Coordinates of C-alpha atoms and ligand atoms in Angstrom, one line a residue:
M1 CA 0.0 0.0 0.0
C2 CA 1.4 3.5 -0.9
R3 CA 1.5 6.1 1.8
D4 CA 1.6 9.9 1.4
V5 CA 3.7 12.5 3.3
H6 CA 1.3 12.2 6.2
G7 CA 1.8 8.5 6.5
L8 CA -1.8 8.0 5.2
A9 CA -2.6 5.5 2.5
S10 CA -2.8 7.3 -0.9
V11 CA -5.9 6.8 -2.9
S12 CA -6.3 6.9 -6.7
F13 CA -9.6 7.5 -8.5
A14 CA -9.3 4.2 -10.3
E15 CA -8.8 2.2 -7.1
L16 CA -11.7 3.8 -5.3
W17 CA -13.9 3.4 -8.4
A18 CA -13.1 -0.3 -8.6
E19 CA -14.0 -0.8 -4.9
L20 CA -17.4 0.9 -5.2
L21 CA -18.3 -0.6 -8.6
P22 CA -19.6 -4.0 -7.5
L23 CA -21.8 -2.7 -4.7
G24 CA -25.5 -2.9 -5.5
R25 CA -25.1 -3.9 -9.1
D26 CA -27.7 -6.2 -10.6
E27 CA -26.0 -9.0 -12.5
R28 CA -28.8 -9.5 -15.0
S29 CA -29.3 -5.9 -16.1
G30 CA -25.8 -4.6 -15.3
G31 CA -27.5 -1.6 -13.7
Y32 CA -27.5 -0.4 -10.1
R33 CA -30.2 -0.8 -7.4
R34 CA -28.8 1.2 -4.6
Y35 CA -31.9 2.2 -2.7
S36 CA -31.7 4.1 0.5
W37 CA -31.7 2.1 3.8
T38 CA -31.3 -1.2 2.1
E39 CA -28.4 -3.7 2.2
S40 CA -26.7 -2.2 -0.9
D41 CA -27.0 1.3 0.7
A42 CA -25.4 -0.1 3.9
A43 CA -22.5 -1.5 1.7
C44 CA -22.0 2.0 0.1
R45 CA -22.1 3.6 3.5
G46 CA -19.5 1.2 4.7
W47 CA -17.3 2.0 1.7
F48 CA -17.7 5.7 2.5
A49 CA -16.6 5.3 6.1
A50 CA -13.7 3.1 5.2
T51 CA -12.5 5.5 2.5
A52 CA -12.8 8.5 4.9
A53 CA -10.8 6.6 7.5
R54 CA -8.1 5.8 5.0
L55 CA -7.7 9.4 4.2
G56 CA -7.7 10.5 7.8
L57 CA -11.1 12.3 7.5
L58 CA -13.7 12.5 10.2
A59 CA -16.8 10.5 9.0
E60 CA -20.2 11.3 10.4
C61 CA -23.8 10.6 9.5
D62 CA -26.1 13.7 10.1
R63 CA -29.6 13.6 11.6
N64 CA -31.1 13.1 8.1
G65 CA -28.9 10.2 7.1
N66 CA -26.5 12.2 4.9
L67 CA -22.9 11.1 5.2
W68 CA -20.0 13.6 5.7
A69 CA -16.3 13.2 5.7
W70 CA -14.5 16.2 7.1
W71 CA -11.0 17.4 6.3
E72 CA -9.6 19.8 8.9
P73 CA -13.1 20.1 10.6
S74 CA -11.7 22.4 13.3
A75 CA -10.1 24.9 10.9
D76 CA -11.5 28.4 11.0
G77 CA -14.1 29.5 8.5
L78 CA -17.0 28.0 6.7
A79 CA -16.6 24.6 5.0
I80 CA -16.3 24.0 1.3
V81 CA -18.7 21.1 0.5
T82 CA -18.2 18.7 -2.4
G83 CA -19.5 15.2 -3.0
S84 CA -22.9 14.0 -4.4
H85 CA -24.9 10.9 -3.7
L86 CA -24.5 7.1 -3.8
D87 CA -28.1 5.9 -4.3
S88 CA -29.4 5.1 -7.8
V89 CA -32.6 4.9 -9.9
P90 CA -33.8 1.3 -10.7
D91 CA -31.1 -0.1 -12.9
G92 CA -29.2 3.2 -13.0
G93 CA -25.8 3.8 -14.3
A94 CA -22.5 3.6 -12.3
F95 CA -21.7 7.3 -12.6
D96 CA -24.8 9.4 -11.6
G97 CA -23.8 10.4 -8.0
P98 CA -20.9 8.0 -7.3
L99 CA -18.6 9.9 -9.7
G100 CA -19.0 13.0 -7.5
V101 CA -18.2 11.2 -4.3
V102 CA -15.3 9.2 -5.6
S103 CA -13.8 12.2 -7.4
A104 CA -14.1 14.2 -4.1
F105 CA -12.2 11.6 -2.2
A106 CA -9.6 11.3 -5.0
A107 CA -9.2 15.1 -5.2
V108 CA -8.7 15.4 -1.4
G109 CA -6.2 12.5 -1.5
R110 CA -4.4 14.3 -4.4
L111 CA -4.2 17.6 -2.6
R112 CA -3.1 16.0 0.6
A113 CA -0.3 14.2 -1.2
T114 CA 1.0 17.5 -2.5
G115 CA 1.2 18.8 1.1
F116 CA -1.7 21.2 0.6
R117 CA -3.5 22.0 3.9
P118 CA -6.9 23.7 3.7
A119 CA -7.3 26.9 5.6
R120 CA -11.0 26.1 6.1
P121 CA -12.8 22.8 6.5
V122 CA -13.5 20.7 3.5
A123 CA -16.5 18.3 3.6
I124 CA -17.3 15.4 1.3
A125 CA -21.0 14.7 1.4
A126 CA -23.1 11.7 0.2
F127 CA -26.7 12.8 0.4
T128 CA -29.3 10.2 1.0
E129 CA -32.2 9.2 -1.3
E130 CA -31.2 11.8 -4.0
E131 CA -33.1 9.9 -6.7
G132 CA -36.2 9.4 -4.6
A133 CA -36.2 5.9 -6.0
R134 CA -37.4 4.2 -2.8
F135 CA -39.6 6.9 -1.1
G136 CA -40.7 9.1 -4.0
V137 CA -39.2 12.4 -3.1
A138 CA -36.1 13.4 -5.0
C139 CA -33.2 14.9 -3.0
L140 CA -34.8 13.8 0.2
G141 CA -31.7 14.1 2.3
S142 CA -30.8 17.6 1.2
R143 CA -34.4 18.7 1.4
L144 CA -34.6 17.5 5.0
L145 CA -31.3 19.2 5.8
T146 CA -32.4 22.6 4.4
G147 CA -36.0 22.4 5.8
A148 CA -37.5 22.1 2.3
I149 CA -39.7 19.2 3.4
D150 CA -41.5 18.8 6.7
P151 CA -39.9 15.9 8.7
A152 CA -43.3 14.5 9.7
T153 CA -44.3 14.2 6.1
A154 CA -41.0 12.6 5.3
R155 CA -41.3 10.0 8.1
R156 CA -44.7 8.9 6.6
L157 CA -43.4 8.4 3.0
R158 CA -43.8 4.8 2.0
D159 CA -41.9 2.5 -0.5
R160 CA -43.7 0.2 -2.9
D161 CA -44.0 -2.5 -0.2
G162 CA -45.6 -0.1 2.3
V163 CA -42.5 0.3 4.5
S164 CA -42.3 3.9 5.8
L165 CA -39.1 6.0 5.8
A166 CA -39.3 5.9 9.6
E167 CA -39.5 2.1 9.7
A168 CA -36.7 1.8 7.2
M169 CA -34.4 4.1 9.2
Q170 CA -35.2 2.2 12.4
T171 CA -34.3 -1.1 10.7
A172 CA -30.9 0.6 9.8
D173 CA -30.5 1.7 13.4
R174 CA -31.1 5.4 12.7
D175 CA -33.5 7.5 14.7
P176 CA -36.2 9.0 12.5
A177 CA -37.3 11.3 15.3
L178 CA -34.1 13.3 14.6
L179 CA -35.1 14.1 11.0
G180 CA -35.5 17.8 10.0
S181 CA -33.8 21.0 9.2
D182 CA -30.3 21.2 10.6
D183 CA -29.3 24.8 11.0
E184 CA -26.3 24.0 13.1
L185 CA -24.8 22.0 10.3
L186 CA -25.8 24.4 7.7
A187 CA -24.1 27.3 9.6
R188 CA -20.8 25.4 9.2
L189 CA -21.1 25.4 5.4
G190 CA -19.8 28.2 3.1
A191 CA -20.2 26.9 -0.4
C192 CA -20.9 23.8 -2.4
V193 CA -19.4 22.4 -5.6
E194 CA -20.9 19.1 -6.7
L195 CA -19.2 17.2 -9.4
H196 CA -21.5 15.1 -11.6
I197 CA -21.5 13.2 -14.8
E198 CA -23.2 15.2 -17.5
Q199 CA -26.6 13.7 -18.3
G200 CA -26.7 14.8 -21.9
S201 CA -24.0 15.1 -24.6
A202 CA -23.4 18.9 -24.8
L203 CA -19.8 18.6 -23.6
A204 CA -19.1 15.9 -26.2
G205 CA -20.5 18.2 -28.9
L206 CA -18.3 21.1 -27.6
G207 CA -15.2 18.9 -27.3
A208 CA -14.7 19.7 -23.7
A209 CA -14.1 17.3 -20.8
I210 CA -15.5 19.5 -18.1
G211 CA -18.3 21.9 -17.8
V212 CA -19.7 24.3 -15.2
A213 CA -23.5 24.4 -14.3
A214 CA -25.4 27.6 -14.9
G215 CA -28.6 26.4 -13.4
I216 CA -31.3 23.7 -13.2
W217 CA -34.6 23.7 -15.0
P218 CA -37.6 23.6 -12.7
H219 CA -39.0 20.1 -12.4
G220 CA -41.1 17.7 -10.4
R221 CA -43.0 14.5 -10.2
W222 CA -46.7 13.9 -9.7
R223 CA -48.5 10.7 -8.9
L224 CA -51.7 10.1 -10.8
D225 CA -54.2 7.5 -9.5
F226 CA -56.9 6.3 -11.8
A227 CA -59.6 4.2 -10.1
G228 CA -61.9 2.1 -12.3
R229 CA -63.8 -1.2 -11.8
A230 CA -62.2 -4.6 -12.2
D231 CA -64.1 -7.0 -14.4
H232 CA -63.7 -9.9 -16.9
A233 CA -61.8 -9.1 -20.1
G234 CA -63.7 -11.7 -22.0
T235 CA -67.3 -11.0 -21.0
T236 CA -67.6 -7.3 -20.1
R237 CA -69.2 -5.3 -23.0
L238 CA -67.0 -2.3 -24.0
A239 CA -69.9 0.0 -23.2
D240 CA -70.1 -1.4 -19.6
R241 CA -66.5 -0.9 -18.7
R242 CA -64.9 1.6 -16.3
D243 CA -61.3 0.8 -17.5
P244 CA -58.7 3.1 -15.8
M245 CA -56.1 2.0 -18.5
L246 CA -57.9 4.2 -21.1
P247 CA -57.6 7.6 -19.4
F248 CA -54.1 6.6 -18.3
A249 CA -53.1 5.9 -21.9
A250 CA -54.6 9.2 -23.1
T251 CA -52.7 11.0 -20.4
V252 CA -49.3 9.6 -21.5
L253 CA -49.9 10.9 -25.0
A254 CA -51.2 14.2 -23.6
A255 CA -48.0 14.6 -21.6
R256 CA -45.9 14.2 -24.7
A257 CA -48.1 16.7 -26.6
A258 CA -48.0 19.2 -23.7
A259 CA -44.2 19.0 -23.5
E260 CA -43.9 19.6 -27.3
R261 CA -46.3 22.6 -27.0
H262 CA -44.4 24.3 -24.1
G263 CA -40.8 23.5 -25.1
A264 CA -40.6 21.2 -22.1
L265 CA -40.0 17.5 -21.2
A266 CA -42.6 15.2 -19.8
T267 CA -42.2 11.5 -19.1
V268 CA -44.3 8.7 -17.6
G269 CA -41.6 6.2 -16.7
K270 CA -43.3 4.3 -13.9
V271 CA -46.8 2.7 -13.9
T272 CA -48.5 0.0 -11.9
A273 CA -51.8 -1.7 -12.7
E274 CA -53.9 -3.4 -10.0
P275 CA -54.4 -6.2 -9.7
G276 CA -52.3 -6.8 -12.8
A277 CA -54.1 -9.7 -14.5
A278 CA -53.7 -10.1 -18.2
N279 CA -57.3 -11.3 -18.6
A280 CA -59.0 -8.7 -16.4
I281 CA -59.9 -5.0 -16.6
S282 CA -57.7 -3.2 -14.1
A283 CA -59.2 -1.9 -10.8
A284 CA -56.7 0.9 -10.7
V285 CA -53.7 2.4 -12.5
H286 CA -51.0 4.4 -10.7
A287 CA -48.7 6.5 -12.9
W288 CA -45.9 9.0 -12.2
L289 CA -45.5 12.1 -14.4
D290 CA -42.0 13.6 -14.4
A291 CA -42.1 17.1 -16.0
R292 CA -39.3 19.6 -16.5
A293 CA -39.3 23.0 -18.3
P294 CA -37.1 26.0 -19.0
D295 CA -39.1 28.1 -16.6
D296 CA -41.7 27.8 -13.8
T297 CA -44.6 29.0 -16.0
A298 CA -43.9 26.5 -18.7
L299 CA -43.7 23.7 -16.1
A300 CA -47.0 24.8 -14.5
D301 CA -48.6 24.9 -18.0
V302 CA -47.5 21.4 -18.9
V303 CA -48.8 20.0 -15.6
A304 CA -52.1 21.9 -15.9
D305 CA -52.6 20.6 -19.5
V306 CA -51.9 17.0 -18.5
W307 CA -54.2 17.2 -15.5
D308 CA -57.1 18.7 -17.5
L309 CA -56.8 16.0 -20.1
A310 CA -56.6 13.3 -17.4
R311 CA -59.8 14.5 -15.8
Q312 CA -61.7 14.8 -19.1
E313 CA -60.7 11.3 -20.2
S314 CA -61.4 9.9 -16.8
A315 CA -64.9 11.4 -16.7
R316 CA -65.5 10.0 -20.2
H317 CA -64.7 6.5 -19.0
G318 CA -66.4 6.6 -15.6
V319 CA -63.0 6.5 -13.8
E320 CA -62.0 8.5 -10.7
V321 CA -58.7 10.3 -10.9
S322 CA -56.6 12.1 -8.3
R323 CA -53.1 13.5 -8.2
A324 CA -50.5 14.0 -5.6
E325 CA -47.4 16.2 -5.9
E326 CA -44.4 14.1 -4.8
S327 CA -41.6 16.6 -5.2
V328 CA -41.2 19.9 -7.0
T329 CA -38.1 21.9 -7.4
P330 CA -38.3 25.5 -8.7
A331 CA -35.8 26.9 -11.2
V332 CA -32.3 27.1 -9.7
S333 CA -29.7 29.7 -10.8
F334 CA -26.4 28.8 -9.4
D335 CA -24.4 31.6 -7.6
T336 CA -22.9 33.7 -10.3
A337 CA -19.9 34.8 -8.3
L338 CA -19.0 31.2 -7.3
R339 CA -19.6 30.0 -10.9
D340 CA -17.4 32.8 -12.3
R341 CA -14.6 32.0 -9.8
V342 CA -14.8 28.2 -10.6
T343 CA -14.7 29.0 -14.3
A344 CA -11.7 31.3 -13.9
V345 CA -9.8 28.6 -11.9
L346 CA -10.4 26.0 -14.6
A347 CA -9.4 28.4 -17.3
A348 CA -6.2 29.2 -15.4
A349 CA -5.5 25.5 -15.0
G350 CA -5.7 25.2 -18.8
A351 CA -9.1 23.5 -18.9
P352 CA -11.6 26.1 -20.0
A353 CA -15.1 24.8 -19.1
P354 CA -18.3 25.8 -20.9
V355 CA -21.2 26.8 -18.8
L356 CA -24.3 24.6 -19.2
A357 CA -27.9 24.5 -18.0
T358 CA -29.4 21.1 -17.1
G359 CA -32.8 19.5 -16.8
A360 CA -31.5 17.0 -14.1
G361 CA -32.1 17.6 -10.4
H362 CA -29.2 17.7 -7.9
D363 CA -28.5 18.2 -4.2
A364 CA -26.4 21.2 -5.1
G365 CA -29.7 22.7 -6.4
V366 CA -31.4 22.2 -3.1
L367 CA -28.4 23.5 -1.1
A368 CA -28.4 26.6 -3.4
S369 CA -31.3 27.9 -1.4
R370 CA -29.1 28.2 1.6
I371 CA -25.4 28.6 0.5
P372 CA -23.7 29.6 -2.7
A373 CA -23.5 26.5 -4.9
T374 CA -22.4 25.3 -8.3
M375 CA -21.5 22.1 -10.2
L376 CA -18.9 20.6 -12.4
F377 CA -20.0 18.3 -15.2
V378 CA -17.8 15.5 -16.6
R379 CA -18.3 14.6 -20.3
N380 CA -20.6 11.7 -21.1
P381 CA -19.8 10.6 -24.6
T382 CA -23.3 9.2 -25.4
G383 CA -25.3 11.4 -23.0
V384 CA -27.1 8.3 -21.8
S385 CA -28.0 8.5 -18.1
H386 CA -30.3 6.8 -15.6
A387 CA -29.5 3.6 -17.5
P388 CA -26.7 1.0 -17.5
G389 CA -25.2 2.6 -20.6
E390 CA -24.2 5.7 -18.7
H391 CA -20.4 6.2 -19.2
A392 CA -17.5 8.6 -18.8
E393 CA -14.0 7.8 -20.1
P394 CA -11.3 7.2 -17.5
A395 CA -9.3 10.1 -18.8
D396 CA -12.3 12.4 -18.4
C397 CA -12.8 11.1 -14.8
E398 CA -9.2 12.0 -14.1
A399 CA -9.7 15.4 -15.6
G400 CA -12.7 15.8 -13.3
V401 CA -10.6 15.0 -10.2
E402 CA -7.9 17.4 -11.4
A403 CA -10.5 20.2 -11.9
L404 CA -12.2 19.5 -8.6
A405 CA -8.8 19.5 -6.8
A406 CA -8.0 22.9 -8.4
V407 CA -11.3 24.3 -7.3
I408 CA -11.0 23.0 -3.7
A409 CA -7.4 24.4 -3.5
D410 CA -8.7 27.8 -4.6
L411 CA -11.8 27.9 -2.4
A412 CA -10.2 26.4 0.7
G413 CA -6.7 27.9 0.2
Q414 CA -5.2 30.7 2.3
Ligands
GLV501 C1 -32.1 13.2 -10.8 O1 -31.2 12.6 -11.4 C2 -33.2 13.6 -11.6 O2 -33.1 14.7 -12.2 O3 -34.2 12.9 -11.7
MN502 MN1 -30.0 10.8 -11.2
MN503 MN1 -27.3 12.5 -9.6

């Protein structure tokens, strides 16, 4: 094992990446199923703690289940936060989230090996349930931290098996009574720079390995519940049916049309039918609408159009429909001064980085309501994300570590 000038084991990006890669991977799909408070989540948390210990960082879990690894926690001044998340969407890619966490550890390891000592604390965070894949609310950990969601509401969130967040945390030996806004922790934080794989192919088109985020489109997810009447597929006359699948199907097409009309994006990526018999009319259909738009008005227009159509079609087919807003994030404009400073650091390091907007949600966007925040993006050659094909070339990952190290050195330097 190699040791640095402090006698601590040195870490390389490739080594840390290889350690994390097998955790939570589904052999059949090749994608990741790292859902919060499950066994694979515990394995990722174990990896985080072990990596922090290897680097001589102080590892902690905050009241909301977010992980922190502190470098010079007692130094004066407000901390520079980096990191991302370790959870995934169902069959997600390897890079969305983990790239930011692994790059953060590698950047700290690299700086430490050069003898750099931060003049203020540096914190590597892994926010819990960023994808909302288990409990439905995206960026749940950072929302709880910043007070953007009421803790009682969060405790009651349920997964698809009916297990509540409170129960899941108790099973993992965490106390859900402690959930909620953590002003003491927030008061220690000065700025956030989250590194993330790009979830599009703009950087590939521009021939740049690294980009800087301008902002995040407003976005959200809504659950639509269509309740009809179960009956026999072979004997029920068409005129007698109350089939919830019909207004649901019309709603999917309406979402696409509304997105086209308003220059937005709308997706129905998750649907369940009850009871799910091939030879029966469904009793109910539950569907999730994910909508994103360049501005808050366009987002509201898309959702209103989809909802109007869902109600009309439901009424036409004798179906009851209701909707629930699961999580909505307004438009985020990252701190201009921080963004300009980061861009200048990268230009000075010989890696000029284009500034890009994104339609993907991130914890940095939630933290931006409380502290200056920005993001670095690493080129994704195909743009594929939230799928096993998500990829970044090793050389670009190294460029990301280099860029992040330069940014930390600048923000946390003397
Ligand atoms: C998070 O990746 C999201 O934008 O859904
Ligand atoms: Mn994601
Ligand atoms: Mn992510």
